[in-house]
Coordinates of N, CA and C in Angstrom, one line a residue:
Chain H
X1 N 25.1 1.9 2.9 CA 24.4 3.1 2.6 C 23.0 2.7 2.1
X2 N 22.1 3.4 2.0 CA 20.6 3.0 2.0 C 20.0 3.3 0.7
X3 N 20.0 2.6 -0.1 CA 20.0 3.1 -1.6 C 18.7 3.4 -2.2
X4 N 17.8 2.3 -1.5 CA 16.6 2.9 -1.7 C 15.8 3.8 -0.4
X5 N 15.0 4.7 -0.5 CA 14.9 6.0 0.9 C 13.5 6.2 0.6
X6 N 12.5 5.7 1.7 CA 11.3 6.2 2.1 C 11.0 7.1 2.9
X7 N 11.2 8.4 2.6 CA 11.2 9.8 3.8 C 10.5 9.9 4.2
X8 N 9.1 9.3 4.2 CA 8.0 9.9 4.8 C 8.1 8.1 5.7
X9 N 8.3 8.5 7.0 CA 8.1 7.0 8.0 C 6.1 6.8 8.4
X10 N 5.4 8.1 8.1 CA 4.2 7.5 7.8 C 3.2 8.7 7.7
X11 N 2.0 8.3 7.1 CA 0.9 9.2 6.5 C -0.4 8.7 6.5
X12 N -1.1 9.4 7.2 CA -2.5 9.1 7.2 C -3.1 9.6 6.3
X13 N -4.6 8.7 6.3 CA -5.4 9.3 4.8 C -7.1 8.9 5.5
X14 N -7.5 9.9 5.0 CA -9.3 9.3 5.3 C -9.6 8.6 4.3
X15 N -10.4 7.0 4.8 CA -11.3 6.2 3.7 C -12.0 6.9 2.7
X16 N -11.7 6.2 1.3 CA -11.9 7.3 0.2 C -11.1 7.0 -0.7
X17 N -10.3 8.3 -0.2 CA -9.2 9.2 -0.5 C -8.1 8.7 -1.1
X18 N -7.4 9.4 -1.7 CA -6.0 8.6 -2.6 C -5.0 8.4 -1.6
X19 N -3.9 7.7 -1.7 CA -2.7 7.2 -0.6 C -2.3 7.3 -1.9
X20 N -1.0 8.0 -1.4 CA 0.3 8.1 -2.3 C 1.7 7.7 -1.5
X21 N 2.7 7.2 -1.8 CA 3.5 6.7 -1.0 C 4.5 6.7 -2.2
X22 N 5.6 7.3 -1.4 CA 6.8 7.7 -2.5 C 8.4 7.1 -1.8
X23 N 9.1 6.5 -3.4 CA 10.1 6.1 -2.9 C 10.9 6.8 -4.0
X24 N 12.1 6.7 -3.4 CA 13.6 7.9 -4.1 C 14.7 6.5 -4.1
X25 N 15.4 5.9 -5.3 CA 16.5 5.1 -5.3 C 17.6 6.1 -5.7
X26 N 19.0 5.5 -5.1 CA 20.4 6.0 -5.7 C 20.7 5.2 -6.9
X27 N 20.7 4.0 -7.0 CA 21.6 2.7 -8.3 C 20.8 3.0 -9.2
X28 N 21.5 3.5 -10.2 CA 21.2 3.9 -11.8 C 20.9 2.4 -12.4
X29 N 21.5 1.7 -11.5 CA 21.5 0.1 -12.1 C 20.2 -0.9 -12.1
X30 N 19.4 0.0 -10.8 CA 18.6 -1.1 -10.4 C 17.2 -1.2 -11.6
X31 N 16.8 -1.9 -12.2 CA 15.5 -1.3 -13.1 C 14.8 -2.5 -12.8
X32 N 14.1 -3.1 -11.6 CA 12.9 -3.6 -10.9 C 12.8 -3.0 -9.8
X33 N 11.4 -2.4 -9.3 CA 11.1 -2.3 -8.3 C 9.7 -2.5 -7.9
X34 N 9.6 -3.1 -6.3 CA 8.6 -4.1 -5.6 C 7.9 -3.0 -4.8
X35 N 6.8 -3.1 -4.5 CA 6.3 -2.7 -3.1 C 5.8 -4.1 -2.7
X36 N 5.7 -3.8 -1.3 CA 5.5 -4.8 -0.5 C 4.4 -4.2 0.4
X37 N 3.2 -4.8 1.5 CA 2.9 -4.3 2.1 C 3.2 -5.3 3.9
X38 N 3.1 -4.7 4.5 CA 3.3 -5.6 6.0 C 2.6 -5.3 7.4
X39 N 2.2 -6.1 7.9 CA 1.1 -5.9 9.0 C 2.4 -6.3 9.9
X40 N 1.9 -5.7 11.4 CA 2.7 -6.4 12.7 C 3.1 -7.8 12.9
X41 N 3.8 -7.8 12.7 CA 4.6 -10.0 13.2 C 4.2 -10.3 12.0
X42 N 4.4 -10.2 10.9 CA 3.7 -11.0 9.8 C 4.7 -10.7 8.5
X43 N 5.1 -11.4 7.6 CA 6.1 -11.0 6.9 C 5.8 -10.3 5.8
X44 N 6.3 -9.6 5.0 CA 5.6 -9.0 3.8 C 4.9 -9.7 2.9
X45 N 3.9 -8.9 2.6 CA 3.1 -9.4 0.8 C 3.3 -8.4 -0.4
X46 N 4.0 -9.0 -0.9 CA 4.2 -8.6 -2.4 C 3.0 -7.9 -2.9
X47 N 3.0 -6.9 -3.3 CA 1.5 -6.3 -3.7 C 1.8 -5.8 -5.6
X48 N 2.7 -5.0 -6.1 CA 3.0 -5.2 -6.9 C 4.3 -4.5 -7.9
X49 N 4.5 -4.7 -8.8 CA 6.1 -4.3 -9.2 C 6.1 -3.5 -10.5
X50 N 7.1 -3.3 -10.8 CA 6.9 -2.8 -12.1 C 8.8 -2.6 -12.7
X51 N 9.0 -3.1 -14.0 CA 9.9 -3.0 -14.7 C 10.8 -1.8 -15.4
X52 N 11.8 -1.2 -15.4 CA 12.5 0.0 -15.6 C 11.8 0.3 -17.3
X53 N 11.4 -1.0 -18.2 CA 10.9 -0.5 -19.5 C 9.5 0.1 -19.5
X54 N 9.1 0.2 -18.2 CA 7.4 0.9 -18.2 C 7.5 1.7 -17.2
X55 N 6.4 2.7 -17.0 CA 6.1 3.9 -16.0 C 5.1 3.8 -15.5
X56 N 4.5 2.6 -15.9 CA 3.1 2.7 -15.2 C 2.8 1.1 -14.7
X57 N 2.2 0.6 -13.8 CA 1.9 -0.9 -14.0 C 0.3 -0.6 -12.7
X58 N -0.5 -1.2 -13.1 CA -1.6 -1.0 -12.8 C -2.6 -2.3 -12.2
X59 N -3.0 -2.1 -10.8 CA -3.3 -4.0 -10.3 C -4.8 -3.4 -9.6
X60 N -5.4 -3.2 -9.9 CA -6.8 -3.3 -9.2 C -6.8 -1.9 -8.4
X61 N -6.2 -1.4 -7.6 CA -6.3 -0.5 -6.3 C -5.0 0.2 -6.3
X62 N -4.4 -0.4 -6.8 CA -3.1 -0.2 -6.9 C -2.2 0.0 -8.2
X63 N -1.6 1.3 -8.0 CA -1.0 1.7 -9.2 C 0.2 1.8 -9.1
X64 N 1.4 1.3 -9.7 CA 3.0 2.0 -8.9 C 3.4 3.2 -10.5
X65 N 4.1 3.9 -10.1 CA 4.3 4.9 -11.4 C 5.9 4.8 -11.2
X66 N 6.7 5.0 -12.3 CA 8.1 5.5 -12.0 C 8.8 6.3 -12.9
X67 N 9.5 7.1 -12.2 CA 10.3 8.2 -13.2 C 11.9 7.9 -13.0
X68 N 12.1 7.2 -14.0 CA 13.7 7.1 -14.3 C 14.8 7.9 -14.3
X69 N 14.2 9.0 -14.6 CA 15.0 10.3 -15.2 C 14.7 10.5 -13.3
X70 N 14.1 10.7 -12.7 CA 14.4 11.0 -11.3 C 14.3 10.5 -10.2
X71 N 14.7 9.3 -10.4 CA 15.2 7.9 -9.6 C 13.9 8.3 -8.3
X72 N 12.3 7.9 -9.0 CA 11.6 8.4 -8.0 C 10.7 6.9 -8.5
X73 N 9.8 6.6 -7.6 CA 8.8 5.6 -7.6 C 7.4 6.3 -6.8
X74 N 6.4 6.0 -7.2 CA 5.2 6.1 -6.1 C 4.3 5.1 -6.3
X75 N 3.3 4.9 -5.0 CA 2.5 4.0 -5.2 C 1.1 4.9 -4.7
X76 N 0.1 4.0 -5.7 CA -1.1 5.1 -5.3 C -2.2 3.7 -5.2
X77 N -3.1 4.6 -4.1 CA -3.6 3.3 -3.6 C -4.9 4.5 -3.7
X78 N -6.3 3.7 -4.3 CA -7.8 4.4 -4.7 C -8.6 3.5 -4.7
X79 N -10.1 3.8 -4.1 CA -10.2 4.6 -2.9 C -8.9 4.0 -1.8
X80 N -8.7 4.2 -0.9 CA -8.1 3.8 0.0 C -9.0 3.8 1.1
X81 N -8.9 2.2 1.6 CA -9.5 1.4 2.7 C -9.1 1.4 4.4
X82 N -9.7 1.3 5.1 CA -9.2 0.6 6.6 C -7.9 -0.3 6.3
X83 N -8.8 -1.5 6.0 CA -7.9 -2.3 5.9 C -6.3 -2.3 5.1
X84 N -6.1 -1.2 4.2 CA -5.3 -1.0 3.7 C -3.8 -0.2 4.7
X85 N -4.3 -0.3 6.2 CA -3.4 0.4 7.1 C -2.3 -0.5 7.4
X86 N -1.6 -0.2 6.6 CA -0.3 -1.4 7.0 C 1.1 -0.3 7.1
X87 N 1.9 -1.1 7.0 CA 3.4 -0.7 6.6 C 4.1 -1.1 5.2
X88 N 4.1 0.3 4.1 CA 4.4 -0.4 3.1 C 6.1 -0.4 2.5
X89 N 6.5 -1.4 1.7 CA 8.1 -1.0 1.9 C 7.8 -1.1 0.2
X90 N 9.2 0.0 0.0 CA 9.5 0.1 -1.9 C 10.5 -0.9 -2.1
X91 N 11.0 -1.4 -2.9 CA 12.2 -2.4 -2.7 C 12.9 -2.5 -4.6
X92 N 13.9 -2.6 -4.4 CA 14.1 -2.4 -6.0 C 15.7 -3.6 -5.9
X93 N 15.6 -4.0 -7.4 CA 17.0 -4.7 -7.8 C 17.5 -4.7 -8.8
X94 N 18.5 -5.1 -9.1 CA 19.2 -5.4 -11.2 C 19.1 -6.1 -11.3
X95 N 19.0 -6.5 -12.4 CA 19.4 -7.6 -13.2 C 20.5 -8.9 -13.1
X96 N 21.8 -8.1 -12.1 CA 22.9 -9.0 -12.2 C 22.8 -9.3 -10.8
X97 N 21.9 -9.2 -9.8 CA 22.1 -9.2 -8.2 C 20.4 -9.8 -7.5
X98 N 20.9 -10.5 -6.9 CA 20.0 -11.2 -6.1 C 19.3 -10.5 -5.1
X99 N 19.9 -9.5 -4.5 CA 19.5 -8.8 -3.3 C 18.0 -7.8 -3.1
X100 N 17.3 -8.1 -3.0 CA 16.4 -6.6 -3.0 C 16.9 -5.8 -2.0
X101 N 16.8 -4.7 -2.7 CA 17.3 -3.7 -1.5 C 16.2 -2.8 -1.1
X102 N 15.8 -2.9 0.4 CA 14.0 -2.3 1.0 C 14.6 -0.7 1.2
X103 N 13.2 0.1 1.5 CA 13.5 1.1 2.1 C 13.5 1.0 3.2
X104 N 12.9 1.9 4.2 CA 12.7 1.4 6.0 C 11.2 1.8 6.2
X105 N 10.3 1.8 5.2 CA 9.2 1.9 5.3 C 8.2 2.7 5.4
X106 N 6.7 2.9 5.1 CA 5.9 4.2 5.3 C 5.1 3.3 6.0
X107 N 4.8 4.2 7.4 CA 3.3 3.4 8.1 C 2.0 4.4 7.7
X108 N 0.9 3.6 6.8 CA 0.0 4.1 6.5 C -0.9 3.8 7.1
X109 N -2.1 5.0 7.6 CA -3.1 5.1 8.4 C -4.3 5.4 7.4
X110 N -5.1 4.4 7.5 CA -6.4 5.0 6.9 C -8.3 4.8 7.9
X111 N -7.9 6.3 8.0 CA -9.2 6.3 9.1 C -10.8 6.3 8.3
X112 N -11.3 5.9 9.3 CA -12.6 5.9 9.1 C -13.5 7.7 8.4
Chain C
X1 N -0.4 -24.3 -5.3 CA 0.5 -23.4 -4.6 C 1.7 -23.7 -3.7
X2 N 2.1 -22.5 -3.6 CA 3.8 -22.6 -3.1 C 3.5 -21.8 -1.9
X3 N 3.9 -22.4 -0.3 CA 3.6 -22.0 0.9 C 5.1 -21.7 1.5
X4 N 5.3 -21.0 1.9 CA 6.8 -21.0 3.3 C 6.1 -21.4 4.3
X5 N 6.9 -22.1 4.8 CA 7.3 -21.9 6.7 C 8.2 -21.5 7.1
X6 N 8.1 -21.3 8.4 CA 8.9 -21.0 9.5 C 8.9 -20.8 10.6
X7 N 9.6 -21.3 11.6 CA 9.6 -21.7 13.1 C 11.0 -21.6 13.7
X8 N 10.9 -21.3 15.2 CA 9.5 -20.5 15.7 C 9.0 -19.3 15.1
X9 N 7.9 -19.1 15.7 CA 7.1 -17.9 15.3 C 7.8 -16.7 16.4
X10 N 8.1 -17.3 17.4 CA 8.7 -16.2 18.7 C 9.6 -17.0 19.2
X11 N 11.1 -16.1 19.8 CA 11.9 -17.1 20.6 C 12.7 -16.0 21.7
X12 N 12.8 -16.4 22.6 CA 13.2 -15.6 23.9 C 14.9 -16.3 24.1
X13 N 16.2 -15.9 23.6 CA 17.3 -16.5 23.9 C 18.3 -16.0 24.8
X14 N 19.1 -15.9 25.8 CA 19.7 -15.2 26.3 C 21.0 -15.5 26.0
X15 N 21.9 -13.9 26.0 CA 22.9 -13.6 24.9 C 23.8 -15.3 25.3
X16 N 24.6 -15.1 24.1 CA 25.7 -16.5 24.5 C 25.4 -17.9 24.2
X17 N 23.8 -17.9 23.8 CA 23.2 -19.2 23.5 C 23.0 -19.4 21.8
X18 N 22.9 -20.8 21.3 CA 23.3 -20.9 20.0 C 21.8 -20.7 20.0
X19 N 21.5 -20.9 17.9 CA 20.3 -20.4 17.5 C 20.1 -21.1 16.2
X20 N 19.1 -21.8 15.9 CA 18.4 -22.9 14.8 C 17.3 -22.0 14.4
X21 N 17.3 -21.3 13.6 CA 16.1 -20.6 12.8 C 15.5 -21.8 11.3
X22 N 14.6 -22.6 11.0 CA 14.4 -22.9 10.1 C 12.9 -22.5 8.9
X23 N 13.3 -22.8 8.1 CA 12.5 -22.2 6.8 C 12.0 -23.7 5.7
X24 N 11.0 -23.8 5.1 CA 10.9 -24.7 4.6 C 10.1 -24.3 3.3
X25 N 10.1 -24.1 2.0 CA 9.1 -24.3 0.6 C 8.2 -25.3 0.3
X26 N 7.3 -25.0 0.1 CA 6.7 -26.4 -0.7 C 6.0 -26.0 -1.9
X27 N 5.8 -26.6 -2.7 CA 4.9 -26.2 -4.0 C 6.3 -25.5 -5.0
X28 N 7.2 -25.8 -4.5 CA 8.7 -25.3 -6.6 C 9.7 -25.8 -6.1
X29 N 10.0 -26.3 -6.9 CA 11.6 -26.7 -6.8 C 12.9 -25.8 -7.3
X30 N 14.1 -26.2 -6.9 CA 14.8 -25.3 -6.9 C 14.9 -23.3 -6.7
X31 N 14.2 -23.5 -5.7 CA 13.7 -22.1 -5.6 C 14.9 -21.3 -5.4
X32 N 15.2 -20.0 -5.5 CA 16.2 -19.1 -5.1 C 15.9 -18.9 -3.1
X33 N 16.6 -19.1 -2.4 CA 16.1 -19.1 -0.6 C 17.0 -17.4 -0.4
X34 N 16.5 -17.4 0.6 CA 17.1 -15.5 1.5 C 16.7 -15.5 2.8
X35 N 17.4 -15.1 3.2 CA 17.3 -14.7 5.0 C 17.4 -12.8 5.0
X36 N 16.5 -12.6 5.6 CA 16.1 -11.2 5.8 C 16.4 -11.2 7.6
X37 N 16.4 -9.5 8.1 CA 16.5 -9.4 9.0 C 15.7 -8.2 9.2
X38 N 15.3 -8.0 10.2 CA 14.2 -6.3 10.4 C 14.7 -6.3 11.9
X39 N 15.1 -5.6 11.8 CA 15.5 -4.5 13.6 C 14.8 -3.2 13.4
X40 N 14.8 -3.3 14.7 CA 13.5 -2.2 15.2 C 14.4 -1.1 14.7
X41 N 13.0 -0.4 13.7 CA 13.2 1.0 13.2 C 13.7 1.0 12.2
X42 N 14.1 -0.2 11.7 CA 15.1 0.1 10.4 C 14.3 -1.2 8.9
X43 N 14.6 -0.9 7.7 CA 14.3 -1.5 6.7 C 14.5 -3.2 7.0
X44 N 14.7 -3.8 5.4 CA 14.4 -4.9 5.6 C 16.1 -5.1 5.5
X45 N 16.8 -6.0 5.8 CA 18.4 -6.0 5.5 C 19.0 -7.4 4.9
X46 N 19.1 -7.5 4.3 CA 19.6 -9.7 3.1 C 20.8 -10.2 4.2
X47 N 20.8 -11.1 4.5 CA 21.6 -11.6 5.2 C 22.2 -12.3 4.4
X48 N 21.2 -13.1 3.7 CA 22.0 -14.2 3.2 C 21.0 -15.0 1.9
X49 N 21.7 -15.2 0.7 CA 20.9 -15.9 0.2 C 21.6 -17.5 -0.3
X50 N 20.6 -18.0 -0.9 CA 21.3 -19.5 -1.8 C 20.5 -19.2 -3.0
X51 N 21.3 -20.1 -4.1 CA 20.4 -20.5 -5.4 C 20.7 -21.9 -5.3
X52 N 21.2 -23.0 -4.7 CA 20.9 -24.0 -4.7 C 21.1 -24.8 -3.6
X53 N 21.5 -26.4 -3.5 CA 21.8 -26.9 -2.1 C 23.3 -27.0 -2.3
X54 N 23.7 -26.2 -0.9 CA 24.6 -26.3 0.0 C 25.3 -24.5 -1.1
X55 N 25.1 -24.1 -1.3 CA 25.3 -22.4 -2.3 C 25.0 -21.5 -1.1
X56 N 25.8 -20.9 -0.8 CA 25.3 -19.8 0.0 C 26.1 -18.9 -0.2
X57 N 25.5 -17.3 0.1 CA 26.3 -16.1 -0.1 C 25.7 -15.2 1.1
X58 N 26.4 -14.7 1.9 CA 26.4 -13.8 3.0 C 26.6 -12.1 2.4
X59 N 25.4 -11.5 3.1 CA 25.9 -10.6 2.1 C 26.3 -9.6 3.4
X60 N 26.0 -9.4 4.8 CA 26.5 -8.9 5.9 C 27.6 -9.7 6.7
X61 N 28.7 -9.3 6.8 CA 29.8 -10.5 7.3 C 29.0 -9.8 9.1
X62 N 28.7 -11.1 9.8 CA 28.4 -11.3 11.3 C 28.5 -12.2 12.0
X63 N 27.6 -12.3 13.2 CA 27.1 -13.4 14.0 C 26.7 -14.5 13.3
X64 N 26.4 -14.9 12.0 CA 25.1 -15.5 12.0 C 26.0 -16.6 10.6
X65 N 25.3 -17.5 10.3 CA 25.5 -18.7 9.3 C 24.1 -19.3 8.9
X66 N 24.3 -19.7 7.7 CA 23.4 -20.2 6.8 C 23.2 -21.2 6.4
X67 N 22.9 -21.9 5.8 CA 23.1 -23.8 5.5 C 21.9 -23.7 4.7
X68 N 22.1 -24.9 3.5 CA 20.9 -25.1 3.1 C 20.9 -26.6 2.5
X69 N 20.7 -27.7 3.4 CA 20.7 -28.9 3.5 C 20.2 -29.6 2.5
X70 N 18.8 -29.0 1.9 CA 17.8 -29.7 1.0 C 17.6 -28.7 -0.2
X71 N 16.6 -29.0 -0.9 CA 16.1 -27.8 -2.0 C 15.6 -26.6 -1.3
X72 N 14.7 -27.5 -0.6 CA 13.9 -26.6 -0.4 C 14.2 -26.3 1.5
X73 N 14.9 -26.0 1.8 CA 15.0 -26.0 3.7 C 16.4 -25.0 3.3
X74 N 16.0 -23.8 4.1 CA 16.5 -22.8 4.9 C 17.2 -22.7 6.2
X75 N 18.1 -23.1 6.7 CA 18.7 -23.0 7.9 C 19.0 -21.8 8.5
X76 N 19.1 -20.8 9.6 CA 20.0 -19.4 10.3 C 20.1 -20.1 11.2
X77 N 21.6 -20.1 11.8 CA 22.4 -20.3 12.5 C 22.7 -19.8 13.3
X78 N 23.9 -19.8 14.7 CA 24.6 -18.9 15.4 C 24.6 -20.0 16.2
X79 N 26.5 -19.3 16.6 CA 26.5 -20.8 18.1 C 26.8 -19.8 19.4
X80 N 26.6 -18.6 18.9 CA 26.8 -18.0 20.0 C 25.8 -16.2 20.0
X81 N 24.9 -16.4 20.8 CA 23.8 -14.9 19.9 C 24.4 -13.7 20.7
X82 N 24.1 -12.3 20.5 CA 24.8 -11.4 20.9 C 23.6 -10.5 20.8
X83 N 23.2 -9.7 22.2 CA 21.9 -8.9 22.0 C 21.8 -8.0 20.7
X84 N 22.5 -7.5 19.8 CA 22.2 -6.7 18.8 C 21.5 -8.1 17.6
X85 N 21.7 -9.2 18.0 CA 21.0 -10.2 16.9 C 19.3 -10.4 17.1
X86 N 19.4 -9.4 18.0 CA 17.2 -9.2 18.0 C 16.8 -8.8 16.7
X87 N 15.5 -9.5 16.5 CA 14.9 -8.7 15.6 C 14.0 -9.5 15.0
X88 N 13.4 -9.0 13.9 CA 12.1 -10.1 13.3 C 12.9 -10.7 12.2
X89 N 13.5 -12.0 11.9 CA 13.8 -12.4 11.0 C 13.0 -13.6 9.7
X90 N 13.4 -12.8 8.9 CA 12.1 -13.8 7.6 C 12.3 -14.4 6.2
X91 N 12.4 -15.6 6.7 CA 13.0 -16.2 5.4 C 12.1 -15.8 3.5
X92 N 12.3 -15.6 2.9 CA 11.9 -16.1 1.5 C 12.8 -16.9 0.2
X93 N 11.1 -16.7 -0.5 CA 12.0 -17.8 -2.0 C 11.6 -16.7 -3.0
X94 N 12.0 -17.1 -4.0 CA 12.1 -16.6 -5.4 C 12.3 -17.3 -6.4
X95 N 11.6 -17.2 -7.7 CA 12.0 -17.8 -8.8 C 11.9 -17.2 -10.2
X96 N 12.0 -15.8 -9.7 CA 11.7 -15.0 -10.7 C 12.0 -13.6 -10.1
X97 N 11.5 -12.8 -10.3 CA 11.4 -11.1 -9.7 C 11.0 -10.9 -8.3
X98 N 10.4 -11.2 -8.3 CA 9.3 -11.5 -7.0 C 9.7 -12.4 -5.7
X99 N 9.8 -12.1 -4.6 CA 10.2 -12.7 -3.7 C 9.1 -12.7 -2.6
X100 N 8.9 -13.8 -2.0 CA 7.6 -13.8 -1.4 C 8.1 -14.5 -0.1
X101 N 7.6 -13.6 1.2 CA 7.9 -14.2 2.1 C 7.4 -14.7 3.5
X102 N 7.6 -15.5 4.3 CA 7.2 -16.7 5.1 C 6.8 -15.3 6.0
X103 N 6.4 -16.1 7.3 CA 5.4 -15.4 8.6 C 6.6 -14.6 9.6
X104 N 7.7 -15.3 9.2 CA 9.3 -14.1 10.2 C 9.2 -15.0 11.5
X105 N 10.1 -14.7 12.1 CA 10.3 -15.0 13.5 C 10.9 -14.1 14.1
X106 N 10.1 -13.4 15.8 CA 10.4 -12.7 16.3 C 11.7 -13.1 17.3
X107 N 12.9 -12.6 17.3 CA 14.0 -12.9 18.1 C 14.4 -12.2 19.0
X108 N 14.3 -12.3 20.6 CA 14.6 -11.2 21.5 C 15.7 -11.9 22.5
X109 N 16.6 -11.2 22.3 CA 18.0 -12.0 23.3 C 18.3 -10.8 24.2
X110 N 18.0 -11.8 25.1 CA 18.2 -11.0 26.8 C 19.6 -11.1 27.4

């Protein structure tokens, strides 16, 4: 079963503009989670994470926020760029387990 | 710095034929290794990881075998492929939270 779930399979945004990109987990257990971003044939890049003891973690362009209380994650991406048109995955794990578990992805479009 | 490889970058196998996927670290030792799989349309899926040499843990029982010879070298296996084994598959390491991973290989069995 698919424990972490990216609903929206993709969203365009005009250069600028804020990109928000939202992820929903089931495991009460899991308290790390990743975004990743990925271009065609190319394997993911880690872009940035954030820990179950914080709600906010903050990298340049990129913000991930999380709400515990409603097993939700987002990522916000400002201004948002061209280049920023990738495919991004949410990915989360615990403590006692090796596995990240991905979502199936948002394809994000950012036009001119 | 710490680089992956992986090769091939593309491979064309027809069903019934065995299969040598390899992976390689440089720049840490003892790294945590994983085998990922991406089929079209769907998330990323763990096939298989190691925390040391010759450690392995499958986490999809299938086609496929793992080996991890050296510290740092990643093996994916199969002595026999089966068309649902398409897909982009992509090794990583880890040594911490973060898993960071190689360029994939695209796998298309006819």
């Amino acid at each position: 079963d698919q424990q972490v779930k990216q609903n929206s399979p993709s969203l365009s945004v005009q250069e600028g503009r804020i990109s928000i990109l939202n992820c929903d987990y089931t495991n009460s257990m899991f308290d790390y989670f990743l975004w990743y971003k990925k271009y065609p044939a190319e394997g993911p890049t880690f872009l940035i994470s954030i820990s179950s003891i914080k709600d906010k973690n903050e990298d340049g362009r990129f913000t991930v926020f999380l709400n515990k209380s409603a097993k939700h994650l987002s990522l916000h991406i400002v201004p948002s760029q061209p280049g920023d048109s990738a495919v991004y995955f949410c990915a989360a794990n615990s403590n006692s387990g090796y596995a990240l578990n991905f979502g199936k992805g948002t394809s994000l479009l950012v036009t001119p | 710095s710490q680089t992956i490889h992986q090769w091939p970058a593309t491979l064309v196998q027809p069903v019934g034929s065995p299969l040598s996927l390899e992976c390689t670290v440089e720049g840490t030792s003892n790294p945590n290794l994983y085998w990922y799989r991406q089929a079209a349309g769907r998330g990323l899926q763990l096939l298989f990881y190691s925390v040391g040499i010759g450690q392995i843990s499958s986490e999809v029982p299938q086609n496929l075998s793992a080996s991890r010879p050296q510290d740092r070298q990643f093996i994916l296996s199969s002595k026999k492929l089966l068309l649902s084994d398409s897909g982009f598959y992509l090794c990583a390491w880890s040594s911490g939270g973060e898993q960071y991973f190689g360029p994939g290989t695209r796998l298309t069995v006819t």
